[in-house]
Short mmCIF file of C-alpha atoms and ligand atoms in Angstrom, two decimals:
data_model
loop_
_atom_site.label_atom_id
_atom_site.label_comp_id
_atom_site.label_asym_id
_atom_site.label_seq_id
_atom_site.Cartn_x
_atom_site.Cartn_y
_atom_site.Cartn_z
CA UNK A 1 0.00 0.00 0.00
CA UNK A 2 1.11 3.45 -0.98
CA UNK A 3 0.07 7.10 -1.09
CA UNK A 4 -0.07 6.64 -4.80
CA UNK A 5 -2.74 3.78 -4.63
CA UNK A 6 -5.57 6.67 -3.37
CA UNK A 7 -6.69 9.02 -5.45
CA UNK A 8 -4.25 11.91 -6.52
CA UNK A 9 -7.07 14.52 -4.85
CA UNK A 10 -7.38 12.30 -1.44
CA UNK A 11 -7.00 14.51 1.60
CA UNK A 12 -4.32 13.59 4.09
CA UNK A 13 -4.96 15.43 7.85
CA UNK A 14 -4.54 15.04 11.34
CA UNK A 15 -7.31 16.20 13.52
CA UNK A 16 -7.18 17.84 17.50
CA UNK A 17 -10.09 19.72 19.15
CA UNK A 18 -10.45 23.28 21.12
CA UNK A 19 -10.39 22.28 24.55
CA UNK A 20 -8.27 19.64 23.98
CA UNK A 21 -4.86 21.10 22.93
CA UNK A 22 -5.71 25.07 23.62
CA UNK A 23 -5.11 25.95 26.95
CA UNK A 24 -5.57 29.27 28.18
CA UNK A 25 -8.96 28.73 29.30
CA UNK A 26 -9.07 32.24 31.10
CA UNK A 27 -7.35 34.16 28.44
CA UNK A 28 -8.10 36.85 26.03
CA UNK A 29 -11.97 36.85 27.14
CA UNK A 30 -12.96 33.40 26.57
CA UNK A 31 -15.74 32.22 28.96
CA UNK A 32 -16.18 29.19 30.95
CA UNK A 33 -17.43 25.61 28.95
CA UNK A 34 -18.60 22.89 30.64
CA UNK A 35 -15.99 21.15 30.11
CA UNK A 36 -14.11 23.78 32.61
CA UNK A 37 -16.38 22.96 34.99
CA UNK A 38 -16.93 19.02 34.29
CA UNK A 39 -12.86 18.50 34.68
CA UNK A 40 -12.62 20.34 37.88
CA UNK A 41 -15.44 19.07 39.56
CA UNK A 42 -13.59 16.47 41.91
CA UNK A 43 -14.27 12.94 40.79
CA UNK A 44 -15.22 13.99 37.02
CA UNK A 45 -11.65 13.04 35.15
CA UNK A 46 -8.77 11.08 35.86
CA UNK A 47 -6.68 12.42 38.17
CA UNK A 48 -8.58 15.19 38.27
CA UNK A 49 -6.85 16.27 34.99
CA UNK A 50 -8.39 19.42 33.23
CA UNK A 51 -7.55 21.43 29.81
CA UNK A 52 -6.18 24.48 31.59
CA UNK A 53 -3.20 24.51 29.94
CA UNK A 54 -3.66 20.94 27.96
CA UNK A 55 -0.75 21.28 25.13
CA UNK A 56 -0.44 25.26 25.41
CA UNK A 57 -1.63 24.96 21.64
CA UNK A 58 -3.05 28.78 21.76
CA UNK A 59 0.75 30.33 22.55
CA UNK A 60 2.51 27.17 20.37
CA UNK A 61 0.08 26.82 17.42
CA UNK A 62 3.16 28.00 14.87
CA UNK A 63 5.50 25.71 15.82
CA UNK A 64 2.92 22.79 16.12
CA UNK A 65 2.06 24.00 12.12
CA UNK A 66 5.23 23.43 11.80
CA UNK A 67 4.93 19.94 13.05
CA UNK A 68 2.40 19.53 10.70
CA UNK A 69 4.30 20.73 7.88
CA UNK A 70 7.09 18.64 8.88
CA UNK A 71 4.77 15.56 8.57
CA UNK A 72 3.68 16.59 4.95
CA UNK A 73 -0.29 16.49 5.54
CA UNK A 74 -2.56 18.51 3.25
CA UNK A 75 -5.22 19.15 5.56
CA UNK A 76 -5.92 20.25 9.24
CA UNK A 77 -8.72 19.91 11.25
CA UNK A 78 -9.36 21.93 14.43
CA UNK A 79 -12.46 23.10 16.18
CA UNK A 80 -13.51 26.86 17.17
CA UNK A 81 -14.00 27.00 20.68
CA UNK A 82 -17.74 28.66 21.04
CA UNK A 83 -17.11 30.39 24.63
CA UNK A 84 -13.69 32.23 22.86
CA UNK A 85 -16.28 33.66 20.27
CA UNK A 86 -19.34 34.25 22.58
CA UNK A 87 -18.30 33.78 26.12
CA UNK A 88 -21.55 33.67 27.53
CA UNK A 89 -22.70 31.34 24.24
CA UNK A 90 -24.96 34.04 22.91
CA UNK A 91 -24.68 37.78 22.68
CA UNK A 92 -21.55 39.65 23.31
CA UNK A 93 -19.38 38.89 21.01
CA UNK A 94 -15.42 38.25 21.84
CA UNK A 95 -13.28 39.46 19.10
CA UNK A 96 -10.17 38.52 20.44
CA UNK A 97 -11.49 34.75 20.33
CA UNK A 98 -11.73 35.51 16.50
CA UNK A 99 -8.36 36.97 16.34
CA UNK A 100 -6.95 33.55 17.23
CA UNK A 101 -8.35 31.81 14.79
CA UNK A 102 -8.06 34.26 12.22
CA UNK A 103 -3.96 33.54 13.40
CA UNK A 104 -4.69 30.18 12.95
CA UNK A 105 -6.16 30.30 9.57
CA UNK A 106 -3.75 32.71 8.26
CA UNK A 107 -0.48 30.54 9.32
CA UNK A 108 -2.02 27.20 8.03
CA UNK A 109 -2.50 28.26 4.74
CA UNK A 110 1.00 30.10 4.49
CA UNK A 111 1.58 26.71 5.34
CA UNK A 112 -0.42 25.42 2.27
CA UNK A 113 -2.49 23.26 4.80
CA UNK A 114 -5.99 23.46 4.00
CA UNK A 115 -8.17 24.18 7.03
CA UNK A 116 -11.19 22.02 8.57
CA UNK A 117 -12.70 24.00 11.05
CA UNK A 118 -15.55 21.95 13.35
CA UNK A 119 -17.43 24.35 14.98
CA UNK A 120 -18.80 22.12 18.36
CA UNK A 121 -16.41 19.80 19.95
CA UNK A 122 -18.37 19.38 23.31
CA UNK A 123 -17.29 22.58 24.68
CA UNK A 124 -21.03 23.83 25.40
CA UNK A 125 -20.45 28.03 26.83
CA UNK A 126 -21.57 27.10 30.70
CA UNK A 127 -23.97 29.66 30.78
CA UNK A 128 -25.90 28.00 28.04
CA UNK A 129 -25.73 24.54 30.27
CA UNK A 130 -27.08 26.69 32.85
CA UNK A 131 -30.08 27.89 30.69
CA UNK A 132 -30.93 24.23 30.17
CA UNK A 133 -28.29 22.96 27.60
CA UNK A 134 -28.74 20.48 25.36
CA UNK A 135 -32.07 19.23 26.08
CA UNK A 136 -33.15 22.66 25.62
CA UNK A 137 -34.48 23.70 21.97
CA UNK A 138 -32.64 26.92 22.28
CA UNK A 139 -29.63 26.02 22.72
CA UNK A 140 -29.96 24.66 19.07
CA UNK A 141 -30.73 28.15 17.99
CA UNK A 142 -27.66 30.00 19.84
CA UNK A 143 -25.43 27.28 18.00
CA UNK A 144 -27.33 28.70 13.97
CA UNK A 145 -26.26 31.91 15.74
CA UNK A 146 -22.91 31.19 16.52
CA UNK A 147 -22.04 29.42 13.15
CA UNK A 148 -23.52 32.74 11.17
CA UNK A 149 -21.11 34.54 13.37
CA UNK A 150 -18.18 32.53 12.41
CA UNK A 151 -18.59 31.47 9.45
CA UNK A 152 -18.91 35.31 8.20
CA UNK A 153 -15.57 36.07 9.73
CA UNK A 154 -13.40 33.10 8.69
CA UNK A 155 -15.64 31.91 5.50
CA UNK A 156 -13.80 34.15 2.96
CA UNK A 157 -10.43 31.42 3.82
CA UNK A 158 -11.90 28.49 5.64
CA UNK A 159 -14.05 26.64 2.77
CA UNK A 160 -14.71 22.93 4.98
CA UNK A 161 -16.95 23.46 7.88
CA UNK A 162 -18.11 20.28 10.10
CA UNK A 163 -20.85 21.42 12.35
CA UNK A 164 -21.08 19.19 15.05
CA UNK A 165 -18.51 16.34 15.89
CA UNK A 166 -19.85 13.26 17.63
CA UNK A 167 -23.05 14.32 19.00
CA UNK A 168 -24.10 10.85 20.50
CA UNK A 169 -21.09 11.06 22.99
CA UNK A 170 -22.95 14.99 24.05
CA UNK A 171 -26.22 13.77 24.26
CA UNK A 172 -25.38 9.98 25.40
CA UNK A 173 -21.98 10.08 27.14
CA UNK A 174 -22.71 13.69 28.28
CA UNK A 175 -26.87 13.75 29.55
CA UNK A 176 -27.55 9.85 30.32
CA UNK A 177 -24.09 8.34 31.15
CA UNK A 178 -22.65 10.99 33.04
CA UNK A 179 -19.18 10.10 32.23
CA UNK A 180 -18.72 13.54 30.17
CA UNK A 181 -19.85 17.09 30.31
CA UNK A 182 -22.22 18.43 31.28
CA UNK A 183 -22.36 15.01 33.79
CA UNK A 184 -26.22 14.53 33.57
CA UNK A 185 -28.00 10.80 34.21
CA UNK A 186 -31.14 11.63 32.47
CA UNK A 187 -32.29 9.69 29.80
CA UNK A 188 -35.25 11.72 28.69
CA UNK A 189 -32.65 14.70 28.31
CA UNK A 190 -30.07 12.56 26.25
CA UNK A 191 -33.22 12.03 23.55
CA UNK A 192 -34.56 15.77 23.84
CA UNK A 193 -30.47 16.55 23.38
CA UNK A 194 -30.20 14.43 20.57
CA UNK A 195 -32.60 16.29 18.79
CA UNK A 196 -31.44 19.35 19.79
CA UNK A 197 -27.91 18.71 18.47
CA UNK A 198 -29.49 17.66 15.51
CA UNK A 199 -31.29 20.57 14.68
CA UNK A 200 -28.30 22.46 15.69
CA UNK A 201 -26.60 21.17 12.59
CA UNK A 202 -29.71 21.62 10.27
CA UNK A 203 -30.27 25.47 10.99
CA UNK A 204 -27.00 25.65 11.03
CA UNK A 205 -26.38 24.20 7.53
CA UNK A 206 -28.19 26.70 5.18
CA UNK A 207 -26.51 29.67 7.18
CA UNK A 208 -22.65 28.20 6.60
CA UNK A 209 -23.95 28.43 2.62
CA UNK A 210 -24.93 31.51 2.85
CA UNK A 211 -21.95 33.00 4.35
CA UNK A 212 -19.20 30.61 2.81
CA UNK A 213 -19.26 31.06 -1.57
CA UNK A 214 -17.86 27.59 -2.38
CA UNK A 215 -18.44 26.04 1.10
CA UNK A 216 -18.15 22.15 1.87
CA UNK A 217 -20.33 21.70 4.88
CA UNK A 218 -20.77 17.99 6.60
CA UNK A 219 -20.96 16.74 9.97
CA UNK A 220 -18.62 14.54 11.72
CA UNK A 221 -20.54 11.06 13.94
CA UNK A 222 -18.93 8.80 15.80
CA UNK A 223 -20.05 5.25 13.65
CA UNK A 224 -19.15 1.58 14.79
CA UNK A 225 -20.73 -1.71 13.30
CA UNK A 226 -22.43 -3.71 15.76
CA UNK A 227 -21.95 -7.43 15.74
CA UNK A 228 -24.03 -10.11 17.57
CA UNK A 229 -21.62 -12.18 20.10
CA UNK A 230 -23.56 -15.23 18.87
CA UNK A 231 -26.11 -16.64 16.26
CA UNK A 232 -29.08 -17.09 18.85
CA UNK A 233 -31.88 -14.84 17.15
CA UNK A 234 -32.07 -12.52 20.89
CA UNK A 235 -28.22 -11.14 20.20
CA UNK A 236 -28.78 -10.59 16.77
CA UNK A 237 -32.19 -8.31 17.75
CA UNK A 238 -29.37 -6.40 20.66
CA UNK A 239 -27.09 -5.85 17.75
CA UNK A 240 -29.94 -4.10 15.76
CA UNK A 241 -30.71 -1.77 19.04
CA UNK A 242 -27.28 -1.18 19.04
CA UNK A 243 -26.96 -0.14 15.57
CA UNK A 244 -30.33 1.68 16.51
CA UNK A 245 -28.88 3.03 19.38
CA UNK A 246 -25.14 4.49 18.09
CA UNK A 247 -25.69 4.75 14.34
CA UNK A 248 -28.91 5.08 12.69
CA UNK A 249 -30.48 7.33 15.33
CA UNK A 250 -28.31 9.64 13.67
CA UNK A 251 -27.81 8.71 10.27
CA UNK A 252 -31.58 8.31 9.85
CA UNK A 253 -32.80 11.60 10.39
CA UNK A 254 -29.77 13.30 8.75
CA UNK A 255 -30.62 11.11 6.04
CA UNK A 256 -34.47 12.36 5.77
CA UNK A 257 -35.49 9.17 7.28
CA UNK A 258 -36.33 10.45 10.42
CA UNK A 259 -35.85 8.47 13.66
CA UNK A 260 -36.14 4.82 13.30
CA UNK A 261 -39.39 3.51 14.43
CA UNK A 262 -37.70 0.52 16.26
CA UNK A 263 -36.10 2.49 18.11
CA UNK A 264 -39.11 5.12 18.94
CA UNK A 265 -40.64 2.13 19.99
CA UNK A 266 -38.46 0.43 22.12
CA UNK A 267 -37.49 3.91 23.88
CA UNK A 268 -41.06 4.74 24.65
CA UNK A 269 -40.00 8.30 24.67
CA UNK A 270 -40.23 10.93 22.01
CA UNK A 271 -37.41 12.96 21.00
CA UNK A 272 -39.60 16.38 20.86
CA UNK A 273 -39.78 17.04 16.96
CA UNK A 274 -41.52 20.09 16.05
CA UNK A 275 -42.64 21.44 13.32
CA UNK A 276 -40.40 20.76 10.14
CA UNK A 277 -37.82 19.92 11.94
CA UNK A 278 -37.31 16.91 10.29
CA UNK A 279 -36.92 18.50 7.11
CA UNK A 280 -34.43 20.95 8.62
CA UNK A 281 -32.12 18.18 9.85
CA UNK A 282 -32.08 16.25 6.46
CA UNK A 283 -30.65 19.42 4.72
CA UNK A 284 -28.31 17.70 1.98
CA UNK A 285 -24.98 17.96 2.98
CA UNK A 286 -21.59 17.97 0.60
CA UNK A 287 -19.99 14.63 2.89
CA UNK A 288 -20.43 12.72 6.13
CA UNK A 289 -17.62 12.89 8.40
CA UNK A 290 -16.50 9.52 10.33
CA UNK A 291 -14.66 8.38 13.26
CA UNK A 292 -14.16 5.07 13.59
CA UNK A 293 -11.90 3.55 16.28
CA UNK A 294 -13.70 0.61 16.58
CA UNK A 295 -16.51 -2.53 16.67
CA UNK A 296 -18.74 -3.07 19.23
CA UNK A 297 -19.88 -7.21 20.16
CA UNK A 298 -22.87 -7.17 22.12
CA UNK A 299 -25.73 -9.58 23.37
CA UNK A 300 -28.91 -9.34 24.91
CA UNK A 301 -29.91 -8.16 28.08
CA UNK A 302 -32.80 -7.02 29.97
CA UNK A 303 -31.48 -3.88 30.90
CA UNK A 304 -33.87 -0.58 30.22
CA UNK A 305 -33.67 1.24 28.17
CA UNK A 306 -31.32 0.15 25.33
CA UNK A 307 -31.50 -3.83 25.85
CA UNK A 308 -27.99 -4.74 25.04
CA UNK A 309 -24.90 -5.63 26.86
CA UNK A 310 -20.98 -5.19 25.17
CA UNK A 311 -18.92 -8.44 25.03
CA UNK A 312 -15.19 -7.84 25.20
CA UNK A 313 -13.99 -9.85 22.25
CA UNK A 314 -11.07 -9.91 20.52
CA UNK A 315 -6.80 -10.52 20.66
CA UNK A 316 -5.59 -7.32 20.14
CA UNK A 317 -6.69 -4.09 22.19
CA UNK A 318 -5.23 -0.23 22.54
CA UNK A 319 -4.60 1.83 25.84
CA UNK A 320 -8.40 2.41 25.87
CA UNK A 321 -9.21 -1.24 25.65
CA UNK A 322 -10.55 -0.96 22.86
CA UNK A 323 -10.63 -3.60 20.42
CA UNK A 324 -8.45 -3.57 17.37
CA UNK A 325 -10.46 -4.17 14.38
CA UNK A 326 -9.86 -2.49 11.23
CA UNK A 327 -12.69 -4.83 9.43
CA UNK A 328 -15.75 -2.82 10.58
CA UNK A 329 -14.55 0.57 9.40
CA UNK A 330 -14.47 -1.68 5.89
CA UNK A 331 -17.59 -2.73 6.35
CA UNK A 332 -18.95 0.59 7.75
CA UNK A 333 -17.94 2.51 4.76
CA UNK A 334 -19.39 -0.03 2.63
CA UNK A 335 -22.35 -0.13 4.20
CA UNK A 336 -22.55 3.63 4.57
CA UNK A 337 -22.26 4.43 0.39
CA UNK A 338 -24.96 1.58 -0.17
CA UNK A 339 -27.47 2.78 2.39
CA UNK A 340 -27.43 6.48 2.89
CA UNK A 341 -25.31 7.65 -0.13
CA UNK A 342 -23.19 10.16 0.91
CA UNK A 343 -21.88 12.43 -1.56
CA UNK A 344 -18.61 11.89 0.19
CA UNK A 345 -17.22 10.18 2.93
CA UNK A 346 -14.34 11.60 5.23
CA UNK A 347 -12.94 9.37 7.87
CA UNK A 348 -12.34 12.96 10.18
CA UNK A 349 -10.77 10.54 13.08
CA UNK A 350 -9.23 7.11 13.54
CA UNK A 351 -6.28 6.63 15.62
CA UNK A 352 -5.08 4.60 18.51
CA UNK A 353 -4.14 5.07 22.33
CA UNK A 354 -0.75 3.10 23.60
CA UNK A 355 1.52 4.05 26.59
CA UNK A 356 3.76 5.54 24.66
CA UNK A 357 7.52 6.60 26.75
CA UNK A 358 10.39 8.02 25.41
CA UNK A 359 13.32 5.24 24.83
CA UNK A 360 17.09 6.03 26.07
CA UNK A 361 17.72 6.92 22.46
CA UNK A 362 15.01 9.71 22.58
CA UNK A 363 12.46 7.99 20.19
CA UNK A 364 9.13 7.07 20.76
CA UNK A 365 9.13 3.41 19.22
CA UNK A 366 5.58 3.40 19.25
CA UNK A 367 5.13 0.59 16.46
CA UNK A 368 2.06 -0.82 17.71
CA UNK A 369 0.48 2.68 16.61
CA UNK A 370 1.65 2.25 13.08
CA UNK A 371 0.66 -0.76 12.75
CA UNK A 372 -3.33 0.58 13.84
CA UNK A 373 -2.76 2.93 11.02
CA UNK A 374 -1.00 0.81 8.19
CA UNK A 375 -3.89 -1.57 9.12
CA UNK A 376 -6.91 1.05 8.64
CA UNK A 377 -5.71 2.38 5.67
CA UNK A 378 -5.31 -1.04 4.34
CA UNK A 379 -9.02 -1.22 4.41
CA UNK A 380 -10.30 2.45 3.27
CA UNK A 381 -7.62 1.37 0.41
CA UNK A 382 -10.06 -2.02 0.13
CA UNK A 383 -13.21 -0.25 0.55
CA UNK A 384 -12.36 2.16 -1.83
CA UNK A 385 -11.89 0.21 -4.74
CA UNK A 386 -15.05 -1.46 -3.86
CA UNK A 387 -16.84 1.71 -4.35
CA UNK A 388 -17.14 3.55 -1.20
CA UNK A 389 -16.87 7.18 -1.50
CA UNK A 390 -13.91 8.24 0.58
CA UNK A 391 -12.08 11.22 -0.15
CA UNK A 392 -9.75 12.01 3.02
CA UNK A 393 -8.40 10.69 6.11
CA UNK A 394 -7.60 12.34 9.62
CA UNK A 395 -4.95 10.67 11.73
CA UNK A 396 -6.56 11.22 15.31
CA UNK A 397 -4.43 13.23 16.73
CA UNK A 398 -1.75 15.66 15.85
CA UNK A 399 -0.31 15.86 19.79
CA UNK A 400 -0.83 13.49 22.58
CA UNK A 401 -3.44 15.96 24.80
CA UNK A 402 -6.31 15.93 27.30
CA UNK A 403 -8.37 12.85 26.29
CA UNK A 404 -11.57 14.21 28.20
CA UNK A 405 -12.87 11.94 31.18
CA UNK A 406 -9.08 9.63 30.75
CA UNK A 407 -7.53 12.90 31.62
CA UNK A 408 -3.70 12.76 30.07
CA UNK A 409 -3.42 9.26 30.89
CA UNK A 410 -4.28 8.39 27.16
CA UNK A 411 -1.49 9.22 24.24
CA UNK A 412 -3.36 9.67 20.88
CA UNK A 413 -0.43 11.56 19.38
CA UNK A 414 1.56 11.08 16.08
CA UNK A 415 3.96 13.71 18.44
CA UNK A 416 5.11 12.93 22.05
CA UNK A 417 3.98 15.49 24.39
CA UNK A 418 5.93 16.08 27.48
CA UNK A 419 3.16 18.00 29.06
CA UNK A 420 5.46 19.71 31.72
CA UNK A 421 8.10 21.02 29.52
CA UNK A 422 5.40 21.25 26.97
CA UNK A 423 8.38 19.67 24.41
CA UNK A 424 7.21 17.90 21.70
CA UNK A 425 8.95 14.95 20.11
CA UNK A 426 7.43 13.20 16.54
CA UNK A 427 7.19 9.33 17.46
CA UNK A 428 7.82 6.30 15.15
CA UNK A 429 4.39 6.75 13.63
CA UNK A 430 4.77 9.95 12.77
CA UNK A 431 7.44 9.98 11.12
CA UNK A 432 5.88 6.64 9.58
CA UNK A 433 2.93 8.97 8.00
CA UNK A 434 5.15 11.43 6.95
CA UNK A 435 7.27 9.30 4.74
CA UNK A 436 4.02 7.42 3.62
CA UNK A 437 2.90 10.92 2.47
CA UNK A 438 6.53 11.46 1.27
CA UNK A 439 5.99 7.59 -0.21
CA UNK A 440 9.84 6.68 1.00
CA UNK A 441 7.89 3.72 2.46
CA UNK A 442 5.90 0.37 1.10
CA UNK A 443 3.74 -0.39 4.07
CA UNK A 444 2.27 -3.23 3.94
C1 FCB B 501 -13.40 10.81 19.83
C2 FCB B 501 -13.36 12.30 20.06
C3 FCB B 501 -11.96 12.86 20.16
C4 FCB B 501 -11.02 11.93 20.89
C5 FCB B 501 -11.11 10.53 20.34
C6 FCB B 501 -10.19 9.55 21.00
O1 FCB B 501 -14.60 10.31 20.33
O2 FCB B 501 -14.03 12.99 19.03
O3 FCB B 501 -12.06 14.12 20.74
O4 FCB B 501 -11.28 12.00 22.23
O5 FCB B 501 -12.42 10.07 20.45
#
């Protein structure tokens, strides 16, 4: 496999997010997110780890373009950090929070890096949490509000815009689970946020192509095939909730199916449509952005409200112990062009966590990592040719940084970050990618 066996137009990035790599959470006006006040609630994050200073990215951002440069990828995706823009989420408007990513903007494509700007990575202004958040409708209208705002002032340079990234792990992980921000256990607020985040994106759609001539506008979920753990007829109905449950809950209404009437059913609980709304959330989109780290194996169970239960299967598994398994992001993207069509498909994260140290020769030998990747690209390569219609790939992540609720336990980096020195140091893989890119390398 080589660079030269994708297409000649394939986009090559890496990806990072706001509150992940920024820092400076109390600088140059930016407001409080939840995820400010998630991470230093005692309890909330490992080690009671936060993104106050994460990997300083707001100071370093030209020499971590530089990184980027160094590793030879076309492409860079970030997201805007809504409380920099609007620190109280609506309203005033912060036009020093701008300024950075004006910077930003400016410096990648001196850089001839293209720029991907997401404009909601989870980090939700607090003082739109404390109006109700997610699960309230208006918070769906402040986020139209904010993507006008931004999208006027970086849309003349910034031409790919990804509204939303992930919003299963905001309205699941953040309003039922409780394991991210805001922290909620609420089930009826995870649906009502789920709508809300999708009707977030659909307002927000029409008012990117208004602002941005020639813009590419997608959103970015989080996708993984479900598998039954055996043949018995009861785990193959959980592996339908699941797919219910993490993908087509999503993909169906964005997809002007609305919400799956399995899944309607088995929730018992309505996910507050009004109106057209419907119609507003299947507003065609140029691609669908995917991150796939992995499959999920589950069987039945009894257990309210989803009716499923994850198997741990597998040989291999990452720092996150999570399964290596670069088959179902095949059989995702296959699945994905035959049943919903895409336009385009970008795979806008995949990547792999390993406890990564620096050797006595000052390397980072992380080879496990590039074998995740070698692996995964093996397949889109695969997939690909079998007509799936993937046009890019984002190596999750640039830097090692604050991996939410797992704190900085978790190293996602193709660079080492020495968080206390702030030094950064490319590992083995990414100085793999870059001579893939470079194609000094056959690799596989
Ligand atoms: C995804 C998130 C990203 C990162 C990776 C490991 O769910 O979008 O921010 O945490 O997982």
């Amino acid at each position: 496999m080589k660079r030269s066996d994708f297409p000649a137009n394939f986009i090559w990035g890496t990806a990072t997010s706001a509150y992940q790599i920024e820092g400076a959470v109390s600088e140059d006006g930016r407001g409080p997110s939840i995820w400010d006040t998630f991470s230093h609630t005692p309890g909330k994050t490992k080690g009671g780890d936060h993104g106050d200073v994460a990997c300083d990215h707001y100071h370093r951002y030209p020499e971590d373009i530089a990184l980027m440069k160094e590793l030879g990828v076309n492409a860079y995706r970030f997201s805007v950090a809504w409380p920099r823009i609007l620190p109280e989420g609506r309203g005033r408007v912060n036009p020093r929070g701008l300024d950075f990513y004006n910077r930003l903007v400016d410096a990648l494509l001196e850089q001839g890096i293209t720029p991907w700007a997401t404009l909601y990575h989870w980090d939700l202004p607090q003082s739109l949490e404390d109006q109700g958040g997610w699960p309230s409708r208006e918070t769906a209208y402040a986020f139209a509000e904010y993507a006008d705002l931004v999208t006027r002032h970086l849309g003349d340079r910034v031409k790919h815009w990804i509204t939303l990234n992930e919003p299963w792990c905001s309205a699941y992980l953040g309003y039922h689970a409780g394991i991210h921000a805001p922290g909620q256990q609420n089930f009826k607020h995870s649906i009502w946020a789920s709508h809300h985040l999708l009707l977030a994106h659909g307002l927000a759609v029409p008012v990117i192509r208004r602002n941005v001539t020639g813009a590419r506008v997608g959103i970015t979920l989080n996708l993984s095939p479900g598998y039954p753990a055996s043949p018995d007829p009861a785990d193959v109905a959980a592996a339908r909730r699941f797919d219910g449950f993490q993908n087509r809950w999503y993909l169906d209404p964005l997809y002007g199916l609305g919400y799956p009437a399995d899944m309607l059913a088995l929730y018992g609980e309505a996910p507050s449509v009004q109106g057209d709304d419907l119609i507003t959330i299947a507003a065609p989109t140029d691609f669908l952005g995917i991150n796939y780290y992995s499959r999920a194996v589950v069987r039945n169970s009894d257990l309210e409200p989803y009716r499923f239960q994850y198997v741990r299967v597998g040989e291999e598994h990452t720092d996150m112990d999570w399964e290596v398994y670069p088959e179902g992001l095949y059989d995702l993207l296959i699945r994905l062009g035959r049943e919903y069509r895409p336009k385009a498909i970008y795979i806008t994260e995949n990547g792999a966590a390993y406890p990564d140290a620096v050797a006595d020769d000052g390397g980072i030998h992380d080879l496990e990592r590039v074998r995740y990747f070698q692996r995964h690209l093996a397949l889109c390569l695969e997939a690909l040719q079998h007509g799936a219609p993937l046009k890019g790939y984002f190596a999750w992540s640039l830097l090692d940084n604050f991996e939410w609720a797992e704190g900085y336990a978790k190293r996602f980096g193709l660079v080492y970050v020495d968080f206390p020195s702030q030094r950064r140091r490319i590992k083995a893989s990414g100085y793999w990618f870059r001579d893939f890119l470079r194609e000094a390398v056959a690799s596989s």
